[in-house]
mmCIF file of C-alpha atoms in Angstrom:
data_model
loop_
_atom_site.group_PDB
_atom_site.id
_atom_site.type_symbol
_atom_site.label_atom_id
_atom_site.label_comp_id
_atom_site.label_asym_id
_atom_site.label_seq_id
_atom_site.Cartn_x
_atom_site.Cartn_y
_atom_site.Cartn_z
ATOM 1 C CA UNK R 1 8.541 15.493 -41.309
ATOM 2 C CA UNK R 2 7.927 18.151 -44.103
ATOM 3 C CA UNK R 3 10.220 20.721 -44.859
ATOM 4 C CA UNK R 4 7.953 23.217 -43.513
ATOM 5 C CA UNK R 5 7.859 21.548 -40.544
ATOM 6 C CA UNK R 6 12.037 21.301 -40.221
ATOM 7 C CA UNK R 7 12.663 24.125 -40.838
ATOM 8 C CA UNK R 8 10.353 25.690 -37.644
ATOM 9 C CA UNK R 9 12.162 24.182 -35.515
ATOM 10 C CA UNK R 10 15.425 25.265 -37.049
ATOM 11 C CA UNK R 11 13.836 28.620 -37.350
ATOM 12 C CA UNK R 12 13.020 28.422 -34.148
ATOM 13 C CA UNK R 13 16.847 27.676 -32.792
ATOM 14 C CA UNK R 14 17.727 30.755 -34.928
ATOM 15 C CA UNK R 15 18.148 30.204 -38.100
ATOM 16 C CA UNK R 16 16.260 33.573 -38.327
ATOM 17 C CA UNK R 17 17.924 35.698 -41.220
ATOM 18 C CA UNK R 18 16.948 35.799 -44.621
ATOM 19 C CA UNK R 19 20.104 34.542 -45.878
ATOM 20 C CA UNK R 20 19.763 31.513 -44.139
ATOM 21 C CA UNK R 21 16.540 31.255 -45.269
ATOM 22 C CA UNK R 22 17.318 31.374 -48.794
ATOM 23 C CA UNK R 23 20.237 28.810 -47.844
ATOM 24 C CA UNK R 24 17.877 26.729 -46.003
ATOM 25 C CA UNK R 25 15.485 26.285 -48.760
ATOM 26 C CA UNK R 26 17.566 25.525 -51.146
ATOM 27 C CA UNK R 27 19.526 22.977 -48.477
ATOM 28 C CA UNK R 28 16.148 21.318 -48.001
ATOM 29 C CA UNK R 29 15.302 20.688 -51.850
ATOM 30 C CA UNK R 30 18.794 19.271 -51.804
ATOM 31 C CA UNK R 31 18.338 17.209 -49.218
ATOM 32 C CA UNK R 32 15.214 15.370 -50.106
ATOM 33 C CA UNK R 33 16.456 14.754 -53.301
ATOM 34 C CA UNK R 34 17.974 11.397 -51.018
ATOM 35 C CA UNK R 35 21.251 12.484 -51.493
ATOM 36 C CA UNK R 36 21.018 13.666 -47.244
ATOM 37 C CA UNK R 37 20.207 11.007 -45.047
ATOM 38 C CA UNK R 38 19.538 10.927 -41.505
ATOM 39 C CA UNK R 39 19.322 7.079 -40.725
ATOM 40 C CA UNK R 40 18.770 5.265 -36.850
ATOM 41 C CA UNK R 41 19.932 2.349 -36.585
ATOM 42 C CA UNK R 42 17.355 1.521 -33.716
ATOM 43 C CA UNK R 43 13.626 3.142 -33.776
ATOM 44 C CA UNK R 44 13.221 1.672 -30.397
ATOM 45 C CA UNK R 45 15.561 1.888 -26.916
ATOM 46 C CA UNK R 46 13.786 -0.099 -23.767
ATOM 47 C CA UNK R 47 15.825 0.449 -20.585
ATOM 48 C CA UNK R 48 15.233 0.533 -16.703
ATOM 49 C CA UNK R 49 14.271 3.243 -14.649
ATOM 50 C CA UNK R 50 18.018 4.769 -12.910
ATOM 51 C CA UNK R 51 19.473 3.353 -15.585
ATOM 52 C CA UNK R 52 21.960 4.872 -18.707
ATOM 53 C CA UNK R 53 21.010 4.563 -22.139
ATOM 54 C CA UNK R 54 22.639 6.241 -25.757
ATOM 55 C CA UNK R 55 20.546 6.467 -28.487
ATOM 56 C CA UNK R 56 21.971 6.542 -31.798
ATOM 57 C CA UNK R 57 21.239 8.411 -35.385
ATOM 58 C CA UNK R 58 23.635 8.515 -38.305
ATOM 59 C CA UNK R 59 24.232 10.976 -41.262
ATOM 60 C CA UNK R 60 26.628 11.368 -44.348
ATOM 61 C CA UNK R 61 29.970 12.883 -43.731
ATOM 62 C CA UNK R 62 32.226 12.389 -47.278
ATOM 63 C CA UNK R 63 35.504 13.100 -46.241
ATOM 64 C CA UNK R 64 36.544 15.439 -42.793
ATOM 65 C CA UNK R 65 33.690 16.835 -41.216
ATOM 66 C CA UNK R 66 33.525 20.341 -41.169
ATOM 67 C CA UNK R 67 32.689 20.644 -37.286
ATOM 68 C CA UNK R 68 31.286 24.906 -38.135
ATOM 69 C CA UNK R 69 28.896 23.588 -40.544
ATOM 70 C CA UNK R 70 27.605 21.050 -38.294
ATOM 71 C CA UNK R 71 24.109 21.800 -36.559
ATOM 72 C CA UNK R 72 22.381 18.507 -34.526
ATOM 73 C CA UNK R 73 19.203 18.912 -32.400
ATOM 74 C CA UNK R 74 17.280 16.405 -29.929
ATOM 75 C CA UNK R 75 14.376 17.296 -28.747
ATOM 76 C CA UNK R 76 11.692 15.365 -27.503
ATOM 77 C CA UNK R 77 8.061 15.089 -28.479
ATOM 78 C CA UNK R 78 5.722 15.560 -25.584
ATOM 79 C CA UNK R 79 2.663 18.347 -25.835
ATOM 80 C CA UNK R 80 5.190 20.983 -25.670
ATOM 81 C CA UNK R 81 8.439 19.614 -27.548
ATOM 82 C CA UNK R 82 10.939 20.279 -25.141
ATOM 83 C CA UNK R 83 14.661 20.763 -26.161
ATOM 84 C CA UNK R 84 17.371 18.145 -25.209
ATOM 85 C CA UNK R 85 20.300 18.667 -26.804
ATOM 86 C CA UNK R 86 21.267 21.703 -29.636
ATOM 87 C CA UNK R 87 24.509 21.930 -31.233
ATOM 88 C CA UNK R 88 23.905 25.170 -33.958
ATOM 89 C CA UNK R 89 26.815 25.748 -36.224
ATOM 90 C CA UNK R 90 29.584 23.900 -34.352
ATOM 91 C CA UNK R 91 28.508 25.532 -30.976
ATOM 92 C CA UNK R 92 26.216 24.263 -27.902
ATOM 93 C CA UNK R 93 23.309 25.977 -26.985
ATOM 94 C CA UNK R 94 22.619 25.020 -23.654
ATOM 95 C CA UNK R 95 20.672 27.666 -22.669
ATOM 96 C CA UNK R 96 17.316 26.412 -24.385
ATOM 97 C CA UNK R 97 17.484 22.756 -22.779
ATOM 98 C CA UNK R 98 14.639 21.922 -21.393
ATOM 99 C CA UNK R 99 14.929 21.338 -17.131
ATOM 100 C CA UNK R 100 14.125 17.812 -17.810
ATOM 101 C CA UNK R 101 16.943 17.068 -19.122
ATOM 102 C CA UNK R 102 19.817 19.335 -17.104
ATOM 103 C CA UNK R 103 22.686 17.868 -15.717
ATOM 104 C CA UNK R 104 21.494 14.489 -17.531
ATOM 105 C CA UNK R 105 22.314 14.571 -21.049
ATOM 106 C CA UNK R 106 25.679 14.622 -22.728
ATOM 107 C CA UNK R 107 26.712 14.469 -26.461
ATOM 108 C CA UNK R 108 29.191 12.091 -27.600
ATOM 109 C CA UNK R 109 31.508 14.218 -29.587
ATOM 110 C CA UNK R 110 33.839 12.128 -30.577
ATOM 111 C CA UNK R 111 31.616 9.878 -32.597
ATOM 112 C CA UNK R 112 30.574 12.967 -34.953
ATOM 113 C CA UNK R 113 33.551 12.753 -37.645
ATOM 114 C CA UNK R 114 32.493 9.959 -37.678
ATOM 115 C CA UNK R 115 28.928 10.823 -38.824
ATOM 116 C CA UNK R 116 27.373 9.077 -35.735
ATOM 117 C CA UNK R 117 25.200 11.249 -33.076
ATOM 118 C CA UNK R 118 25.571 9.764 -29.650
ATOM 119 C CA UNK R 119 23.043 11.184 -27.306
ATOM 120 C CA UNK R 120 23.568 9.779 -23.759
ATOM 121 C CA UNK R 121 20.865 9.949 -21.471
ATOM 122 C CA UNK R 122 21.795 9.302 -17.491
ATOM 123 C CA UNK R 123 19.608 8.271 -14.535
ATOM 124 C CA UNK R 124 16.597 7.601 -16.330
ATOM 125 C CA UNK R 125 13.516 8.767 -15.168
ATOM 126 C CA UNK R 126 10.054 7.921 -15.944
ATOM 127 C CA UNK R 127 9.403 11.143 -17.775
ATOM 128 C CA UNK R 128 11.952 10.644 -19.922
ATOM 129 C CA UNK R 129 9.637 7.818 -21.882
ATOM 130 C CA UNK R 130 8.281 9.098 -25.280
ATOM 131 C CA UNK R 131 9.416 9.840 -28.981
ATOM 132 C CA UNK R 132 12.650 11.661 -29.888
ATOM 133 C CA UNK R 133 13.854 13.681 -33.158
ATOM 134 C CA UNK R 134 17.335 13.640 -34.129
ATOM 135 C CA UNK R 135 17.606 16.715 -36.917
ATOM 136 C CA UNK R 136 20.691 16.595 -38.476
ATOM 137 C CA UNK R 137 21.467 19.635 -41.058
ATOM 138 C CA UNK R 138 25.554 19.046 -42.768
ATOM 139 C CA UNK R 139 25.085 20.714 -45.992
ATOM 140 C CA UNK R 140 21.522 18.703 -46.609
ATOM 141 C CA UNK R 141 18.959 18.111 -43.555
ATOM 142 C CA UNK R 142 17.086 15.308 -42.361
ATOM 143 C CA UNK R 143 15.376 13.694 -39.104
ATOM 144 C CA UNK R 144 14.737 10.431 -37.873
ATOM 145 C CA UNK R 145 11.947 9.228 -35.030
ATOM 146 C CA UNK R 146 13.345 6.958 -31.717
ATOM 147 C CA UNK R 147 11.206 5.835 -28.899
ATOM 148 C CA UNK R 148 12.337 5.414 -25.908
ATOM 149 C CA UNK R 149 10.725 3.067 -23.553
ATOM 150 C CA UNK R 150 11.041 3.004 -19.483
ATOM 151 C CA UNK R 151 10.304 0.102 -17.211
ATOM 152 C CA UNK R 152 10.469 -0.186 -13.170
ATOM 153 C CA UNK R 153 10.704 -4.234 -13.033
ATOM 154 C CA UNK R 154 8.393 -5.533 -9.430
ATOM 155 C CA UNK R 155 11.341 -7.229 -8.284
ATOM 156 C CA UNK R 156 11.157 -6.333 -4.215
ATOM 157 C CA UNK R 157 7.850 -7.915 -2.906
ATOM 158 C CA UNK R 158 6.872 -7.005 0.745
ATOM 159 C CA UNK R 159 5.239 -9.594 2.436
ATOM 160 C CA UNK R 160 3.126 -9.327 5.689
ATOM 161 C CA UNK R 161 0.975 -12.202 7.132
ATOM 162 C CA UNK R 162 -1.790 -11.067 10.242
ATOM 163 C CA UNK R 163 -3.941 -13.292 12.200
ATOM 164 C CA UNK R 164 -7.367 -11.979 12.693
ATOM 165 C CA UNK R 165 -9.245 -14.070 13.936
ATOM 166 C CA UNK R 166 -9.703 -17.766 14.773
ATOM 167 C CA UNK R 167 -7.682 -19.804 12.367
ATOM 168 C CA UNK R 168 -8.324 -17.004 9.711
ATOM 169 C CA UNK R 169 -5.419 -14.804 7.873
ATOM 170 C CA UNK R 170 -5.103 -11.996 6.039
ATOM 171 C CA UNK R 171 -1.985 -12.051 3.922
ATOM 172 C CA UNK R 172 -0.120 -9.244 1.679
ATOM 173 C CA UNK R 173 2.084 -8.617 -0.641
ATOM 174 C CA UNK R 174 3.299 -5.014 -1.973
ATOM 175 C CA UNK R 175 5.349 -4.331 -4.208
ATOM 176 C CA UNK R 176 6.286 -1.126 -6.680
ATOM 177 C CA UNK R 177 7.087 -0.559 -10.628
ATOM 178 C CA UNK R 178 5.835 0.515 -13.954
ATOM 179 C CA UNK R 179 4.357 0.198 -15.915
ATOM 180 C CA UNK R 180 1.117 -1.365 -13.781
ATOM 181 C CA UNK R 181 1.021 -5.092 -12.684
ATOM 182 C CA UNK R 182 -1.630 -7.635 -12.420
ATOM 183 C CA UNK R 183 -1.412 -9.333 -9.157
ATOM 184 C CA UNK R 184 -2.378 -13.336 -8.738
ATOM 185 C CA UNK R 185 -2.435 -15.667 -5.865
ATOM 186 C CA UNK R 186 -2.405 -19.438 -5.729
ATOM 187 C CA UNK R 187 -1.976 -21.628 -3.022
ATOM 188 C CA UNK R 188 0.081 -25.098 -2.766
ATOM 189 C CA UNK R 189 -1.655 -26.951 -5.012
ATOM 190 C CA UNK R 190 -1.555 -23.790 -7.874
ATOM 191 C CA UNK R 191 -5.208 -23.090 -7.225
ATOM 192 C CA UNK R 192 -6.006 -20.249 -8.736
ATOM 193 C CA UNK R 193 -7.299 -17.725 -5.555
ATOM 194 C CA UNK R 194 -7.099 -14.081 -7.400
ATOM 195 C CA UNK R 195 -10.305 -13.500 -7.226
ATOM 196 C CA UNK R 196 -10.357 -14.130 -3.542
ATOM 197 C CA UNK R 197 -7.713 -11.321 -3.318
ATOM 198 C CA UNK R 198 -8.537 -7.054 -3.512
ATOM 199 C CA UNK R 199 -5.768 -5.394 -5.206
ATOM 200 C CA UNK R 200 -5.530 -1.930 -4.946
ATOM 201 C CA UNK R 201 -2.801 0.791 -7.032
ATOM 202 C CA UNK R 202 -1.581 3.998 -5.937
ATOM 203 C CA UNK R 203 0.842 5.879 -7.653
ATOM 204 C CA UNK R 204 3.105 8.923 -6.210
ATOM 205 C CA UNK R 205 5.255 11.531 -7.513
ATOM 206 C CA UNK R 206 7.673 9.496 -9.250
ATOM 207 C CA UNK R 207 4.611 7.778 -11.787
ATOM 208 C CA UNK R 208 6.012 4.338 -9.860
ATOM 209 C CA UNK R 209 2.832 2.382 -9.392
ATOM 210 C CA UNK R 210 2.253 0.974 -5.686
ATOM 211 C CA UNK R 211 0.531 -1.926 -6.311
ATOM 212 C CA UNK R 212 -0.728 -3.746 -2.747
ATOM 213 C CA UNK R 213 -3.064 -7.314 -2.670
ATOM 214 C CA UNK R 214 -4.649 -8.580 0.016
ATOM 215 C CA UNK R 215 -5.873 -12.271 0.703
ATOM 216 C CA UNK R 216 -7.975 -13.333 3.488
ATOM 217 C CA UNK R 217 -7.990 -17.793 4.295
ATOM 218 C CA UNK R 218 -9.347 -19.153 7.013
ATOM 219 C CA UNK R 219 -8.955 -22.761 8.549
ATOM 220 C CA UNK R 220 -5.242 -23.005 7.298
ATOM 221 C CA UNK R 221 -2.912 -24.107 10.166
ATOM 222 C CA UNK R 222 -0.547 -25.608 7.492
ATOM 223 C CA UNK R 223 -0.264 -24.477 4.043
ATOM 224 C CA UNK R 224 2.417 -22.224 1.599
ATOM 225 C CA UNK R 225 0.828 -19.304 -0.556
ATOM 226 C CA UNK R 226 2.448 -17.242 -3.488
ATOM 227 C CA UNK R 227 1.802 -13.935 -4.773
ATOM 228 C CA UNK R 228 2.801 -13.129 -8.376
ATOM 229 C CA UNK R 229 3.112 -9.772 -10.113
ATOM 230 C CA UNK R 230 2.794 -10.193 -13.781
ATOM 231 C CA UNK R 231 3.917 -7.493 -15.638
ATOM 232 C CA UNK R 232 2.078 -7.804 -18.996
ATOM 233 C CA UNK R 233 3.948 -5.155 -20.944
ATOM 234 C CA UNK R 234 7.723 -6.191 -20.502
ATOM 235 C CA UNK R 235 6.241 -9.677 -19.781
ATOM 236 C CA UNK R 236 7.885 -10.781 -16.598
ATOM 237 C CA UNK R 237 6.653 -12.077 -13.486
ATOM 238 C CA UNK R 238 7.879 -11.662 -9.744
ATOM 239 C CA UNK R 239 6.641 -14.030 -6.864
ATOM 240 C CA UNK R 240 7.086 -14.212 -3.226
ATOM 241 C CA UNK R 241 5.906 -16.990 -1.272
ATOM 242 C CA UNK R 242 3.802 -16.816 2.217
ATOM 243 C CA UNK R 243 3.867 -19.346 5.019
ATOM 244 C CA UNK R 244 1.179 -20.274 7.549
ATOM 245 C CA UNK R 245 2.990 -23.431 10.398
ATOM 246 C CA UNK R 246 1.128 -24.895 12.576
ATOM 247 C CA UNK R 247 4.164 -24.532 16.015
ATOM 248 C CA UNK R 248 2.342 -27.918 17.099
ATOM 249 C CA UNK R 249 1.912 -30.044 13.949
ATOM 250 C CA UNK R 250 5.287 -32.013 13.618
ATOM 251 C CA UNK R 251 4.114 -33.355 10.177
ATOM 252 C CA UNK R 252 3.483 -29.364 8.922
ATOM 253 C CA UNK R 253 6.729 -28.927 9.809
ATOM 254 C CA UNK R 254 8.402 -31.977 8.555
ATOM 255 C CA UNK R 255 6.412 -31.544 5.316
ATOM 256 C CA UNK R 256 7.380 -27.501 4.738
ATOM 257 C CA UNK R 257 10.929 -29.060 5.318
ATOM 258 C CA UNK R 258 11.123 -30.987 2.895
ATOM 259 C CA UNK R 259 9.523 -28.597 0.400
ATOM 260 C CA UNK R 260 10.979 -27.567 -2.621
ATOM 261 C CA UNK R 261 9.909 -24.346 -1.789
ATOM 262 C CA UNK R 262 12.391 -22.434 -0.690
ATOM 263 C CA UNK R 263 11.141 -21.404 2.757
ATOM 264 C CA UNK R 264 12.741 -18.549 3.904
ATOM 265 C CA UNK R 265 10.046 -15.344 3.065
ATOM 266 C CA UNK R 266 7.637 -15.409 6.225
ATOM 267 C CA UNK R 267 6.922 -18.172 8.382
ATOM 268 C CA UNK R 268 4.145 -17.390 11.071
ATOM 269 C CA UNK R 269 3.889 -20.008 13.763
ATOM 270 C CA UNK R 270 0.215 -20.836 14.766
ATOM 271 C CA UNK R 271 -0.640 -21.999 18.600
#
């Protein structure tokens, strides 16, 4: 980021006066002389959607920190950037956070002396997904970049199996998450049947993806299926398996029995 660009957005959270602006430009040729630092010791956070996460950026003290002359912004990088956390001068401004972020955010004080700036985020949303700045400005200023990656893992599968017709079955599994899932079916002998199967996405409010698949068999009185949602991006896979039993084949039974498939998702009884 180029000075011009720092100092808009400290500018922008009033550093307005000419006398700071003389300051300020002589504080930035300072600081990109190297001798002001702004280092993170991650550039990339990956946590789960509800979840609480702290991301991390560090910066030069030398000796006891001087809490007045302390100013720390977060602010996240979307279209608009919208504010998360401002501390100008030793003091909060929480009147510019952005609504995003209310109730949600909290600075870990504590760690500053330290030269360590703590920013917790709870209950993770979706939204909150995207770059972040941490601007530090102690007597030099600098920024570093973090992204911040959310995932919804497919790990409740809803399983429905419907006769409809004469020995034919159509068979579901639904399930929801982010980011979007491929969706594969084999039967007991891992036959590949996905493209047998319509898959079909939906997403609501919340950005979740509702991701519902759909295989029709026919002639199976006795046989196990499995759905699998294969989530490319944070590679990991979820599986459910579905159950067709014949009520008057003895060996079906017998033979689901003694399995090692655990069978305990959906058994449907045939006449």
């Amino acid at each position: 980021m180029s000075y011009k660009c720092i100092s808009q957005i400290l500018i922008k959270h009033g550093f307005q006066n000419k006398a700071y602006d003389r300051k300020l430009s002589f504080v930035f040729k300072f600081s990109f002389s190297a001798l002001f630092t702004v280092e993170a010791p991650r550039s990339l956070y990956t946590v789960e959607l509800g979840s609480n996460v702290t991301m991390e950026c560090i910066f030069p003290v030398n000796g006891k920190l001087k809490f007045e002359d302390l100013s720390v912004i977060w602010e996240k990088k979307d279209e608009v950037r919208k504010d998360v956390y401002i501390l100008l001068k030793g003091k909060e401004d929480s009147g510019s956070q952005h609504s995003d972020f209310q109730g949600r955010i909290k600075l870990l004080k504590e760690y500053l002396d330290f030269g360590q700036s703590l920013l917790q985020i709870s209950n993770v949303k979706l939204r909150d997904a995207g770059l972040y700045h941490c601007l530090i400005e102690y007597g030099g200023a600098d920024y570093k970049t973090i992204n911040l990656k959310v995932q919804a893992p497919y790990r409740t599968i809803t399983q429905e199996v419907v006769r409809t017709g004469d020995k034919e079955w159509k068979l579901t599994c639904q399930s929801e998450g982010y980011p979007k899932a491929e969706v594969m079916w084999q039967n007991g002998e891992h036959q590949d049947l996905t493209d047998k199967a319509n898959t079909s996405y939906e997403t609501g409010s919340d950005q979740l993806y509702r991701v519902t698949s759909t295989l029709t068999v026919k002639n199976r009185t006795c046989e196990n299926f499995r759905c699998i949602f294969w989530n490319k991006e944070i590679q990991e896979n979820t599986s459910a398996n579905l159950y067709i039993l014949a009520r008057a084949n003895k060996d079906c039974r017998t033979r689901m029995a003694k399995s090692s498939i655990n069978i305990t998702n959906i058994q449907i009884e045939t006449t």
